[in-house]
Amino acid sequence: EPGSLGLIVGQPVFQAVQSRLWPRSVSSYGVNYPADLGQPASVQKGNTDLVNHVRTQAAACPSQRFILIGYSQGANVVDNSIGISSAGAVVGGPIVATIPADLAPRIAAILLFGNPIRAIGRSVTGTYQSRTKDYCAFGDPVCQAGGFNILAHLSYGGEANDAAAFAAGKV
């Protein structure tokens, strides 16, 4: 997706979260990774960058809370970062870093869109399950086994307000 956060999911969800949490200070961080289907190590690069960023920010701002958002391959990055392997999923890969357990309480919410691990029967479980909302549009072949409508994979911007309401309720 173009832009630092992405036009389909990232920017609309960030703006909706920012609006819901106003007047609190809300910032964003675009994970630094290629997000490229042709680069096998793309998810691992994103996984490493996300975990490093959370660690750095947590140390710099001891009261900061986090909302992790991932769309498509970005959902795989988030999955891996919270210890749910995306290996075997479309655009997935093995876990190379996880958010330390002592920082887990500071992850307020996780928002996933078109999450490829769903198509292989996986989901977020354990520590983060109750703080996660995982969207899969009907027919999206990236997250639904047997999905048939690639346009469904491009529809998640319409979930921005619902996602923001969920996240705001967890912060």
CSV table of N, CA and C in Angstrom, one decimal:
chain,number,residue,atom,x,y,z
A,1,GLU,N,0.8,-1.2,0.0
A,1,GLU,CA,0.0,0.0,0.0
A,1,GLU,C,0.9,1.2,0.0
A,2,PRO,N,0.5,2.3,-0.7
A,2,PRO,CA,1.2,3.5,-0.7
A,2,PRO,C,1.0,4.3,0.6
A,3,GLY,N,2.0,5.2,0.9
A,3,GLY,CA,1.9,6.0,2.1
A,3,GLY,C,2.6,5.3,3.3
A,4,SER,N,2.9,6.0,4.3
A,4,SER,CA,3.6,5.5,5.4
A,4,SER,C,2.8,4.5,6.2
A,5,LEU,N,1.5,4.6,6.2
A,5,LEU,CA,0.6,3.7,7.0
A,5,LEU,C,-0.3,2.9,6.0
A,6,GLY,N,-0.4,3.3,4.8
A,6,GLY,CA,-1.3,2.6,3.9
A,6,GLY,C,-2.6,3.2,3.7
A,7,LEU,N,-3.1,3.3,2.5
A,7,LEU,CA,-4.3,4.0,2.2
A,7,LEU,C,-5.6,3.2,2.5
A,8,ILE,N,-5.6,1.9,2.4
A,8,ILE,CA,-6.8,1.0,2.5
A,8,ILE,C,-7.1,0.9,4.0
A,9,VAL,N,-6.2,0.5,4.8
A,9,VAL,CA,-6.4,0.2,6.2
A,9,VAL,C,-5.7,1.2,7.2
A,10,GLY,N,-4.4,1.3,7.0
A,10,GLY,CA,-3.6,2.0,8.0
A,10,GLY,C,-4.0,3.4,8.3
A,11,GLN,N,-4.1,4.3,7.3
A,11,GLN,CA,-4.5,5.7,7.5
A,11,GLN,C,-5.9,5.8,8.0
A,12,PRO,N,-6.9,5.2,7.4
A,12,PRO,CA,-8.2,5.3,7.9
A,12,PRO,C,-8.4,4.8,9.4
A,13,VAL,N,-7.8,3.7,9.7
A,13,VAL,CA,-7.9,3.2,11.1
A,13,VAL,C,-7.2,4.1,12.0
A,14,PHE,N,-6.0,4.6,11.7
A,14,PHE,CA,-5.3,5.5,12.6
A,14,PHE,C,-6.1,6.8,12.8
A,15,GLN,N,-6.7,7.4,11.8
A,15,GLN,CA,-7.5,8.6,12.0
A,15,GLN,C,-8.7,8.3,12.8
A,16,ALA,N,-9.3,7.1,12.6
A,16,ALA,CA,-10.5,6.8,13.5
A,16,ALA,C,-10.1,6.6,14.9
A,17,VAL,N,-9.0,5.9,15.2
A,17,VAL,CA,-8.5,5.7,16.5
A,17,VAL,C,-8.2,7.1,17.2
A,18,GLN,N,-7.5,7.9,16.4
A,18,GLN,CA,-7.1,9.2,16.9
A,18,GLN,C,-8.3,10.0,17.3
A,19,SER,N,-9.4,10.0,16.5
A,19,SER,CA,-10.6,10.7,16.8
A,19,SER,C,-11.3,10.1,18.0
A,20,ARG,N,-11.3,8.8,18.1
A,20,ARG,CA,-11.9,8.2,19.3
A,20,ARG,C,-11.2,8.5,20.6
A,21,LEU,N,-9.9,8.6,20.5
A,21,LEU,CA,-9.1,8.7,21.8
A,21,LEU,C,-8.8,10.2,22.1
A,22,TRP,N,-9.3,11.1,21.2
A,22,TRP,CA,-9.0,12.5,21.5
A,22,TRP,C,-9.7,12.9,22.8
A,23,PRO,N,-9.0,13.7,23.7
A,23,PRO,CA,-7.8,14.5,23.5
A,23,PRO,C,-6.5,13.9,23.9
A,24,ARG,N,-6.5,12.6,24.1
A,24,ARG,CA,-5.2,11.9,24.4
A,24,ARG,C,-4.3,12.0,23.2
A,25,SER,N,-3.0,12.0,23.5
A,25,SER,CA,-2.0,12.0,22.5
A,25,SER,C,-1.9,10.6,21.8
A,26,VAL,N,-2.0,10.6,20.5
A,26,VAL,CA,-1.9,9.4,19.7
A,26,VAL,C,-0.9,9.6,18.6
A,27,SER,N,0.0,8.6,18.5
A,27,SER,CA,1.0,8.7,17.4
A,27,SER,C,1.0,7.4,16.6
A,28,SER,N,1.6,7.4,15.5
A,28,SER,CA,1.7,6.2,14.7
A,28,SER,C,3.1,5.9,14.3
A,29,TYR,N,3.3,4.6,13.9
A,29,TYR,CA,4.6,4.2,13.4
A,29,TYR,C,4.4,3.2,12.3
A,30,GLY,N,4.9,3.5,11.1
A,30,GLY,CA,4.8,2.6,10.0
A,30,GLY,C,6.0,1.6,10.1
A,31,VAL,N,5.7,0.4,10.3
A,31,VAL,CA,6.8,-0.6,10.4
A,31,VAL,C,7.6,-0.6,9.1
A,32,ASN,N,8.9,-0.7,9.3
A,32,ASN,CA,9.9,-0.6,8.2
A,32,ASN,C,10.2,-2.0,7.7
A,33,TYR,N,9.5,-2.4,6.6
A,33,TYR,CA,9.8,-3.7,5.9
A,33,TYR,C,9.3,-3.6,4.5
A,34,PRO,N,9.8,-4.4,3.6
A,34,PRO,CA,9.5,-4.3,2.2
A,34,PRO,C,8.0,-4.5,1.9
A,35,ALA,N,7.3,-5.3,2.7
A,35,ALA,CA,5.9,-5.6,2.3
A,35,ALA,C,5.8,-6.1,0.9
A,36,ASP,N,6.6,-7.1,0.5
A,36,ASP,CA,6.8,-7.5,-0.8
A,36,ASP,C,6.6,-9.0,-0.9
A,37,LEU,N,5.7,-9.4,-1.8
A,37,LEU,CA,5.4,-10.9,-1.9
A,37,LEU,C,6.7,-11.6,-2.5
A,38,GLY,N,7.5,-10.8,-3.2
A,38,GLY,CA,8.6,-11.4,-3.9
A,38,GLY,C,9.9,-11.5,-3.0
A,39,GLN,N,9.8,-11.0,-1.8
A,39,GLN,CA,10.9,-11.1,-0.9
A,39,GLN,C,10.6,-12.0,0.3
A,40,PRO,N,11.2,-13.2,0.3
A,40,PRO,CA,10.8,-14.2,1.3
A,40,PRO,C,11.0,-13.8,2.7
A,41,ALA,N,12.0,-12.9,2.9
A,41,ALA,CA,12.3,-12.4,4.3
A,41,ALA,C,11.5,-11.2,4.7
A,42,SER,N,10.5,-10.8,3.9
A,42,SER,CA,9.8,-9.5,4.2
A,42,SER,C,9.1,-9.6,5.6
A,43,VAL,N,8.4,-10.6,5.9
A,43,VAL,CA,7.7,-10.7,7.2
A,43,VAL,C,8.7,-10.7,8.3
A,44,GLN,N,9.8,-11.4,8.2
A,44,GLN,CA,10.8,-11.4,9.2
A,44,GLN,C,11.4,-10.0,9.5
A,45,LYS,N,11.6,-9.3,8.4
A,45,LYS,CA,12.2,-7.9,8.6
A,45,LYS,C,11.1,-7.0,9.4
A,46,GLY,N,9.9,-7.2,9.0
A,46,GLY,CA,8.8,-6.4,9.7
A,46,GLY,C,8.7,-6.9,11.1
A,47,ASN,N,8.7,-8.2,11.3
A,47,ASN,CA,8.6,-8.8,12.7
A,47,ASN,C,9.7,-8.2,13.6
A,48,THR,N,11.0,-8.1,13.1
A,48,THR,CA,12.1,-7.6,13.9
A,48,THR,C,11.9,-6.1,14.1
A,49,ASP,N,11.5,-5.3,13.1
A,49,ASP,CA,11.3,-3.9,13.3
A,49,ASP,C,10.2,-3.6,14.3
A,50,LEU,N,9.1,-4.3,14.2
A,50,LEU,CA,8.0,-4.0,15.1
A,50,LEU,C,8.4,-4.3,16.5
A,51,VAL,N,9.0,-5.4,16.8
A,51,VAL,CA,9.4,-5.8,18.2
A,51,VAL,C,10.4,-4.7,18.7
A,52,ASN,N,11.4,-4.4,17.8
A,52,ASN,CA,12.4,-3.4,18.3
A,52,ASN,C,11.7,-2.0,18.6
A,53,HIS,N,10.8,-1.6,17.7
A,53,HIS,CA,10.1,-0.4,18.0
A,53,HIS,C,9.3,-0.4,19.3
A,54,VAL,N,8.6,-1.4,19.5
A,54,VAL,CA,7.8,-1.5,20.8
A,54,VAL,C,8.8,-1.5,22.0
A,55,ARG,N,9.8,-2.2,21.9
A,55,ARG,CA,10.8,-2.2,23.0
A,55,ARG,C,11.4,-0.8,23.3
A,56,THR,N,11.8,-0.2,22.2
A,56,THR,CA,12.4,1.2,22.3
A,56,THR,C,11.4,2.2,22.9
A,57,GLN,N,10.2,2.2,22.3
A,57,GLN,CA,9.2,3.1,22.8
A,57,GLN,C,8.8,2.8,24.2
A,58,ALA,N,8.7,1.6,24.6
A,58,ALA,CA,8.3,1.2,25.9
A,58,ALA,C,9.3,1.7,26.9
A,59,ALA,N,10.6,1.6,26.6
A,59,ALA,CA,11.7,2.1,27.5
A,59,ALA,C,11.7,3.6,27.6
A,60,ALA,N,11.4,4.3,26.4
A,60,ALA,CA,11.4,5.7,26.4
A,60,ALA,C,10.2,6.3,27.1
A,61,CYS,N,9.1,5.7,27.0
A,61,CYS,CA,7.8,6.2,27.6
A,61,CYS,C,7.1,5.1,28.4
A,62,PRO,N,7.5,5.1,29.7
A,62,PRO,CA,7.0,4.0,30.5
A,62,PRO,C,5.5,3.8,30.7
A,63,SER,N,4.7,4.9,30.4
A,63,SER,CA,3.2,4.8,30.5
A,63,SER,C,2.6,4.6,29.1
A,64,GLN,N,3.3,4.5,28.1
A,64,GLN,CA,2.7,4.4,26.7
A,64,GLN,C,2.1,3.0,26.6
A,65,ARG,N,0.9,3.0,25.9
A,65,ARG,CA,0.2,1.8,25.5
A,65,ARG,C,0.2,1.7,24.0
A,66,PHE,N,0.0,0.5,23.5
A,66,PHE,CA,0.2,0.2,22.1
A,66,PHE,C,-1.1,-0.4,21.5
A,67,ILE,N,-1.4,0.0,20.3
A,67,ILE,CA,-2.4,-0.7,19.5
A,67,ILE,C,-1.7,-1.2,18.2
A,68,LEU,N,-1.6,-2.5,18.0
A,68,LEU,CA,-0.9,-3.0,16.9
A,68,LEU,C,-1.9,-3.3,15.8
A,69,ILE,N,-1.6,-2.8,14.6
A,69,ILE,CA,-2.5,-2.9,13.5
A,69,ILE,C,-1.8,-3.6,12.3
A,70,GLY,N,-2.4,-4.6,11.7
A,70,GLY,CA,-1.8,-5.2,10.5
A,70,GLY,C,-2.8,-5.6,9.5
A,71,TYR,N,-2.4,-5.4,8.2
A,71,TYR,CA,-3.3,-5.7,7.1
A,71,TYR,C,-2.5,-6.6,6.2
A,72,SER,N,-3.1,-7.8,5.9
A,72,SER,CA,-2.5,-8.7,4.9
A,72,SER,C,-1.1,-9.2,5.4
A,73,GLN,N,-0.1,-8.9,4.7
A,73,GLN,CA,1.2,-9.3,5.2
A,73,GLN,C,1.6,-8.6,6.5
A,74,GLY,N,1.1,-7.4,6.7
A,74,GLY,CA,1.3,-6.7,8.0
A,74,GLY,C,0.6,-7.5,9.1
A,75,ALA,N,-0.5,-8.2,8.9
A,75,ALA,CA,-1.1,-9.0,9.9
A,75,ALA,C,-0.2,-10.1,10.3
A,76,ASN,N,0.5,-10.7,9.3
A,76,ASN,CA,1.5,-11.7,9.6
A,76,ASN,C,2.6,-11.2,10.5
A,77,VAL,N,3.1,-10.0,10.2
A,77,VAL,CA,4.1,-9.3,11.0
A,77,VAL,C,3.6,-9.2,12.4
A,78,VAL,N,2.4,-8.8,12.6
A,78,VAL,CA,1.9,-8.6,14.0
A,78,VAL,C,1.7,-10.0,14.6
A,79,ASP,N,1.2,-11.0,13.9
A,79,ASP,CA,1.0,-12.3,14.4
A,79,ASP,C,2.4,-12.8,15.0
A,80,ASN,N,3.4,-12.8,14.2
A,80,ASN,CA,4.7,-13.2,14.6
A,80,ASN,C,5.2,-12.5,15.8
A,81,SER,N,5.0,-11.2,15.8
A,81,SER,CA,5.5,-10.4,16.9
A,81,SER,C,4.9,-10.7,18.3
A,82,ILE,N,3.6,-11.3,18.2
A,82,ILE,CA,3.0,-11.7,19.5
A,82,ILE,C,3.1,-13.2,19.7
A,83,GLY,N,3.9,-13.8,18.9
A,83,GLY,CA,4.2,-15.2,19.1
A,83,GLY,C,3.3,-16.2,18.4
A,84,ILE,N,2.5,-15.8,17.4
A,84,ILE,CA,1.7,-16.7,16.7
A,84,ILE,C,2.3,-16.8,15.3
A,85,SER,N,2.8,-18.0,15.0
A,85,SER,CA,3.6,-18.1,13.7
A,85,SER,C,2.7,-18.0,12.5
A,86,SER,N,3.3,-17.3,11.5
A,86,SER,CA,2.6,-17.1,10.2
A,86,SER,C,3.2,-18.0,9.2
A,87,ALA,N,4.2,-18.9,9.6
A,87,ALA,CA,4.8,-19.8,8.7
A,87,ALA,C,3.7,-20.7,8.0
A,88,GLY,N,3.8,-20.8,6.7
A,88,GLY,CA,2.9,-21.6,6.0
A,88,GLY,C,1.7,-20.9,5.4
A,89,ALA,N,1.5,-19.6,5.9
A,89,ALA,CA,0.4,-18.8,5.4
A,89,ALA,C,0.9,-18.0,4.2
A,90,VAL,N,0.0,-17.6,3.3
A,90,VAL,CA,0.3,-16.7,2.2
A,90,VAL,C,1.1,-15.5,2.8
A,91,VAL,N,2.2,-15.2,2.2
A,91,VAL,CA,3.1,-14.1,2.5
A,91,VAL,C,3.6,-14.2,4.0
A,92,GLY,N,3.5,-15.4,4.6
A,92,GLY,CA,3.9,-15.6,6.0
A,92,GLY,C,5.4,-16.0,6.1
A,93,GLY,N,5.8,-16.3,7.3
A,93,GLY,CA,7.2,-16.7,7.6
A,93,GLY,C,7.3,-17.0,9.1
A,94,PRO,N,8.5,-17.6,9.4
A,94,PRO,CA,8.8,-18.0,10.8
A,94,PRO,C,8.9,-16.8,11.7
A,95,ILE,N,8.7,-17.0,13.0
A,95,ILE,CA,8.9,-16.0,14.0
A,95,ILE,C,10.4,-15.8,14.2
A,96,VAL,N,10.8,-14.5,14.2
A,96,VAL,CA,12.2,-14.2,14.5
A,96,VAL,C,12.4,-13.3,15.8
A,97,ALA,N,11.3,-12.7,16.2
A,97,ALA,CA,11.3,-11.9,17.5
A,97,ALA,C,9.9,-11.8,18.0
A,98,THR,N,9.8,-11.7,19.4
A,98,THR,CA,8.5,-11.5,20.0
A,98,THR,C,8.5,-10.4,21.0
A,99,ILE,N,7.4,-9.8,21.2
A,99,ILE,CA,7.3,-8.7,22.2
A,99,ILE,C,7.5,-9.4,23.6
A,100,PRO,N,8.4,-8.9,24.4
A,100,PRO,CA,8.7,-9.5,25.7
A,100,PRO,C,7.4,-9.6,26.5
A,101,ALA,N,7.4,-10.7,27.3
A,101,ALA,CA,6.2,-10.9,28.1
A,101,ALA,C,5.9,-9.8,29.1
A,102,ASP,N,6.9,-9.1,29.6
A,102,ASP,CA,6.7,-8.0,30.5
A,102,ASP,C,6.1,-6.8,29.9
A,103,LEU,N,6.1,-6.7,28.5
A,103,LEU,CA,5.5,-5.6,27.8
A,103,LEU,C,4.1,-6.0,27.3
A,104,ALA,N,3.7,-7.2,27.4
A,104,ALA,CA,2.4,-7.7,27.0
A,104,ALA,C,1.2,-6.9,27.5
A,105,PRO,N,1.2,-6.5,28.8
A,105,PRO,CA,0.1,-5.8,29.4
A,105,PRO,C,0.0,-4.4,28.7
A,106,ARG,N,1.0,-3.9,28.1
A,106,ARG,CA,1.0,-2.6,27.5
A,106,ARG,C,0.4,-2.6,26.1
A,107,ILE,N,0.2,-3.8,25.5
A,107,ILE,CA,-0.5,-3.9,24.2
A,107,ILE,C,-2.0,-3.9,24.5
A,108,ALA,N,-2.6,-2.7,24.3
A,108,ALA,CA,-4.0,-2.5,24.6
A,108,ALA,C,-4.9,-3.3,23.7
A,109,ALA,N,-4.6,-3.2,22.4
A,109,ALA,CA,-5.4,-3.8,21.4
A,109,ALA,C,-4.6,-4.2,20.2
A,110,ILE,N,-5.2,-5.2,19.4
A,110,ILE,CA,-4.6,-5.7,18.2
A,110,ILE,C,-5.7,-5.7,17.2
A,111,LEU,N,-5.5,-5.1,16.0
A,111,LEU,CA,-6.5,-5.0,15.0
A,111,LEU,C,-5.8,-5.7,13.7
A,112,LEU,N,-6.5,-6.7,13.2
A,112,LEU,CA,-5.9,-7.5,12.1
A,112,LEU,C,-7.0,-7.5,11.0
A,113,PHE,N,-6.5,-7.3,9.7
A,113,PHE,CA,-7.4,-7.2,8.6
A,113,PHE,C,-6.8,-8.1,7.5
A,114,GLY,N,-7.7,-9.0,7.0
A,114,GLY,CA,-7.2,-9.9,5.9
A,114,GLY,C,-6.0,-10.7,6.3
A,115,ASN,N,-6.1,-11.3,7.5
A,115,ASN,CA,-5.0,-12.0,8.2
A,115,ASN,C,-4.8,-13.4,7.5
A,116,PRO,N,-3.7,-13.6,6.9
A,116,PRO,CA,-3.5,-14.8,6.1
A,116,PRO,C,-3.5,-16.1,7.0
A,117,ILE,N,-3.2,-16.0,8.3
A,117,ILE,CA,-3.1,-17.2,9.1
A,117,ILE,C,-4.5,-17.9,9.2
A,118,ARG,N,-5.5,-17.1,9.0
A,118,ARG,CA,-6.9,-17.6,9.2
A,118,ARG,C,-7.2,-18.6,8.1
A,119,ALA,N,-6.6,-18.4,6.9
A,119,ALA,CA,-6.9,-19.4,5.8
A,119,ALA,C,-6.2,-20.7,6.0
A,120,ILE,N,-5.3,-20.8,7.0
A,120,ILE,CA,-4.7,-22.1,7.3
A,120,ILE,C,-5.1,-22.6,8.7
A,121,GLY,N,-6.3,-22.0,9.2
A,121,GLY,CA,-6.9,-22.5,10.4
A,121,GLY,C,-6.3,-22.0,11.7
A,122,ARG,N,-5.5,-20.9,11.6
A,122,ARG,CA,-4.9,-20.4,12.8
A,122,ARG,C,-5.6,-19.1,13.2
A,123,SER,N,-5.4,-18.7,14.5
A,123,SER,CA,-5.9,-17.4,14.9
A,123,SER,C,-5.1,-17.0,16.1
A,124,VAL,N,-5.4,-15.8,16.6
A,124,VAL,CA,-4.7,-15.3,17.8
A,124,VAL,C,-5.3,-15.9,19.0
A,125,THR,N,-4.5,-16.6,19.8
A,125,THR,CA,-5.0,-17.3,21.0
A,125,THR,C,-4.1,-16.8,22.2
A,126,GLY,N,-4.5,-17.3,23.3
A,126,GLY,CA,-3.6,-17.0,24.5
A,126,GLY,C,-3.7,-15.6,25.0
A,127,THR,N,-2.6,-15.0,25.5
A,127,THR,CA,-2.5,-13.7,26.1
A,127,THR,C,-3.3,-12.6,25.4
A,128,TYR,N,-3.2,-12.6,24.1
A,128,TYR,CA,-3.7,-11.5,23.3
A,128,TYR,C,-5.1,-11.7,22.8
A,129,GLN,N,-5.7,-12.9,22.9
A,129,GLN,CA,-6.9,-13.2,22.3
A,129,GLN,C,-8.0,-12.2,22.6
A,130,SER,N,-8.2,-11.9,23.8
A,130,SER,CA,-9.3,-11.0,24.2
A,130,SER,C,-9.1,-9.5,23.8
A,131,ARG,N,-7.9,-9.2,23.4
A,131,ARG,CA,-7.6,-7.8,23.0
A,131,ARG,C,-7.5,-7.7,21.5
A,132,THR,N,-7.9,-8.8,20.8
A,132,THR,CA,-7.7,-8.8,19.3
A,132,THR,C,-9.0,-8.8,18.6
A,133,LYS,N,-9.1,-8.0,17.5
A,133,LYS,CA,-10.2,-8.1,16.6
A,133,LYS,C,-9.6,-8.4,15.2
A,134,ASP,N,-10.1,-9.5,14.6
A,134,ASP,CA,-9.5,-10.0,13.4
A,134,ASP,C,-10.6,-10.0,12.3
A,135,TYR,N,-10.4,-9.1,11.4
A,135,TYR,CA,-11.4,-9.0,10.3
A,135,TYR,C,-11.1,-9.8,9.1
A,136,CYS,N,-12.0,-10.6,8.6
A,136,CYS,CA,-11.9,-11.3,7.3
A,136,CYS,C,-13.2,-11.2,6.5
A,137,ALA,N,-13.1,-10.4,5.5
A,137,ALA,CA,-14.3,-10.2,4.6
A,137,ALA,C,-14.7,-11.4,3.9
A,138,PHE,N,-16.0,-11.6,3.8
A,138,PHE,CA,-16.5,-12.8,3.1
A,138,PHE,C,-15.9,-12.9,1.7
A,139,GLY,N,-15.3,-14.1,1.4
A,139,GLY,CA,-14.8,-14.3,0.1
A,139,GLY,C,-13.3,-13.9,-0.1
A,140,ASP,N,-12.7,-13.2,0.9
A,140,ASP,CA,-11.3,-12.8,0.8
A,140,ASP,C,-10.4,-14.0,0.7
A,141,PRO,N,-9.8,-14.3,-0.4
A,141,PRO,CA,-9.0,-15.5,-0.6
A,141,PRO,C,-7.7,-15.4,0.3
A,142,VAL,N,-7.3,-14.3,0.8
A,142,VAL,CA,-6.1,-14.2,1.6
A,142,VAL,C,-6.3,-14.8,3.0
A,143,CYS,N,-7.5,-14.6,3.5
A,143,CYS,CA,-7.8,-15.0,4.9
A,143,CYS,C,-8.9,-16.1,5.0
A,144,GLN,N,-9.6,-16.4,3.9
A,144,GLN,CA,-10.6,-17.4,4.0
A,144,GLN,C,-10.3,-18.5,3.0
A,145,ALA,N,-10.1,-19.7,3.6
A,145,ALA,CA,-9.8,-20.9,2.7
A,145,ALA,C,-11.0,-21.0,1.7
A,146,GLY,N,-10.6,-21.1,0.4
A,146,GLY,CA,-11.7,-21.2,-0.6
A,146,GLY,C,-12.3,-19.9,-1.0
A,147,GLY,N,-11.7,-18.8,-0.5
A,147,GLY,CA,-12.2,-17.5,-0.8
A,147,GLY,C,-12.0,-17.2,-2.3
A,148,PHE,N,-12.9,-16.4,-2.9
A,148,PHE,CA,-13.0,-16.3,-4.3
A,148,PHE,C,-13.0,-14.9,-4.8
A,149,ASN,N,-13.0,-13.9,-3.9
A,149,ASN,CA,-13.2,-12.5,-4.3
A,149,ASN,C,-12.0,-11.6,-3.9
A,150,ILE,N,-11.1,-11.4,-4.8
A,150,ILE,CA,-9.9,-10.6,-4.4
A,150,ILE,C,-10.3,-9.2,-4.0
A,151,LEU,N,-11.4,-8.7,-4.5
A,151,LEU,CA,-11.9,-7.3,-4.2
A,151,LEU,C,-12.3,-7.3,-2.7
A,152,ALA,N,-12.7,-8.4,-2.1
A,152,ALA,CA,-13.0,-8.4,-0.7
A,152,ALA,C,-11.8,-8.0,0.1
A,153,HIS,N,-10.6,-8.4,-0.4
A,153,HIS,CA,-9.3,-8.1,0.3
A,153,HIS,C,-9.0,-6.6,0.3
A,154,LEU,N,-9.7,-5.9,-0.5
A,154,LEU,CA,-9.5,-4.4,-0.6
A,154,LEU,C,-10.6,-3.6,0.1
A,155,SER,N,-11.4,-4.3,0.9
A,155,SER,CA,-12.6,-3.7,1.4
A,155,SER,C,-12.5,-3.2,2.9
A,156,TYR,N,-11.4,-3.4,3.5
A,156,TYR,CA,-11.3,-3.2,4.9
A,156,TYR,C,-11.3,-1.8,5.5
A,157,GLY,N,-11.1,-0.8,4.6
A,157,GLY,CA,-11.2,0.6,5.1
A,157,GLY,C,-12.6,0.9,5.7
A,158,GLY,N,-13.6,0.2,5.3
A,158,GLY,CA,-15.0,0.4,5.8
A,158,GLY,C,-15.1,-0.1,7.2
A,159,GLU,N,-14.1,-0.8,7.8
A,159,GLU,CA,-14.2,-1.3,9.1
A,159,GLU,C,-13.4,-0.4,10.1
A,160,ALA,N,-12.9,0.8,9.6
A,160,ALA,CA,-12.1,1.7,10.4
A,160,ALA,C,-12.8,2.1,11.7
A,161,ASN,N,-14.1,2.5,11.6
A,161,ASN,CA,-14.8,3.0,12.8
A,161,ASN,C,-15.0,1.9,13.8
A,162,ASP,N,-15.4,0.7,13.3
A,162,ASP,CA,-15.6,-0.4,14.2
A,162,ASP,C,-14.3,-0.8,14.9
A,163,ALA,N,-13.3,-0.8,14.2
A,163,ALA,CA,-12.0,-1.2,14.7
A,163,ALA,C,-11.5,-0.2,15.8
A,164,ALA,N,-11.7,1.1,15.5
A,164,ALA,CA,-11.4,2.2,16.4
A,164,ALA,C,-12.2,2.1,17.7
A,165,ALA,N,-13.4,1.8,17.6
A,165,ALA,CA,-14.3,1.6,18.8
A,165,ALA,C,-13.8,0.5,19.6
A,166,PHE,N,-13.5,-0.6,19.0
A,166,PHE,CA,-12.9,-1.8,19.8
A,166,PHE,C,-11.7,-1.4,20.5
A,167,ALA,N,-10.7,-0.8,19.8
A,167,ALA,CA,-9.4,-0.4,20.3
A,167,ALA,C,-9.6,0.6,21.5
A,168,ALA,N,-10.4,1.6,21.2
A,168,ALA,CA,-10.7,2.6,22.3
A,168,ALA,C,-11.2,2.0,23.6
A,169,GLY,N,-12.0,1.0,23.4
A,169,GLY,CA,-12.6,0.3,24.6
A,169,GLY,C,-11.6,-0.5,25.3
A,170,LYS,N,-10.4,-0.7,24.7
A,170,LYS,CA,-9.4,-1.5,25.4
A,170,LYS,C,-8.3,-0.7,26.0
A,171,VAL,N,-8.2,0.6,25.5
A,171,VAL,CA,-7.1,1.5,26.0
A,171,VAL,C,-7.3,1.9,27.4
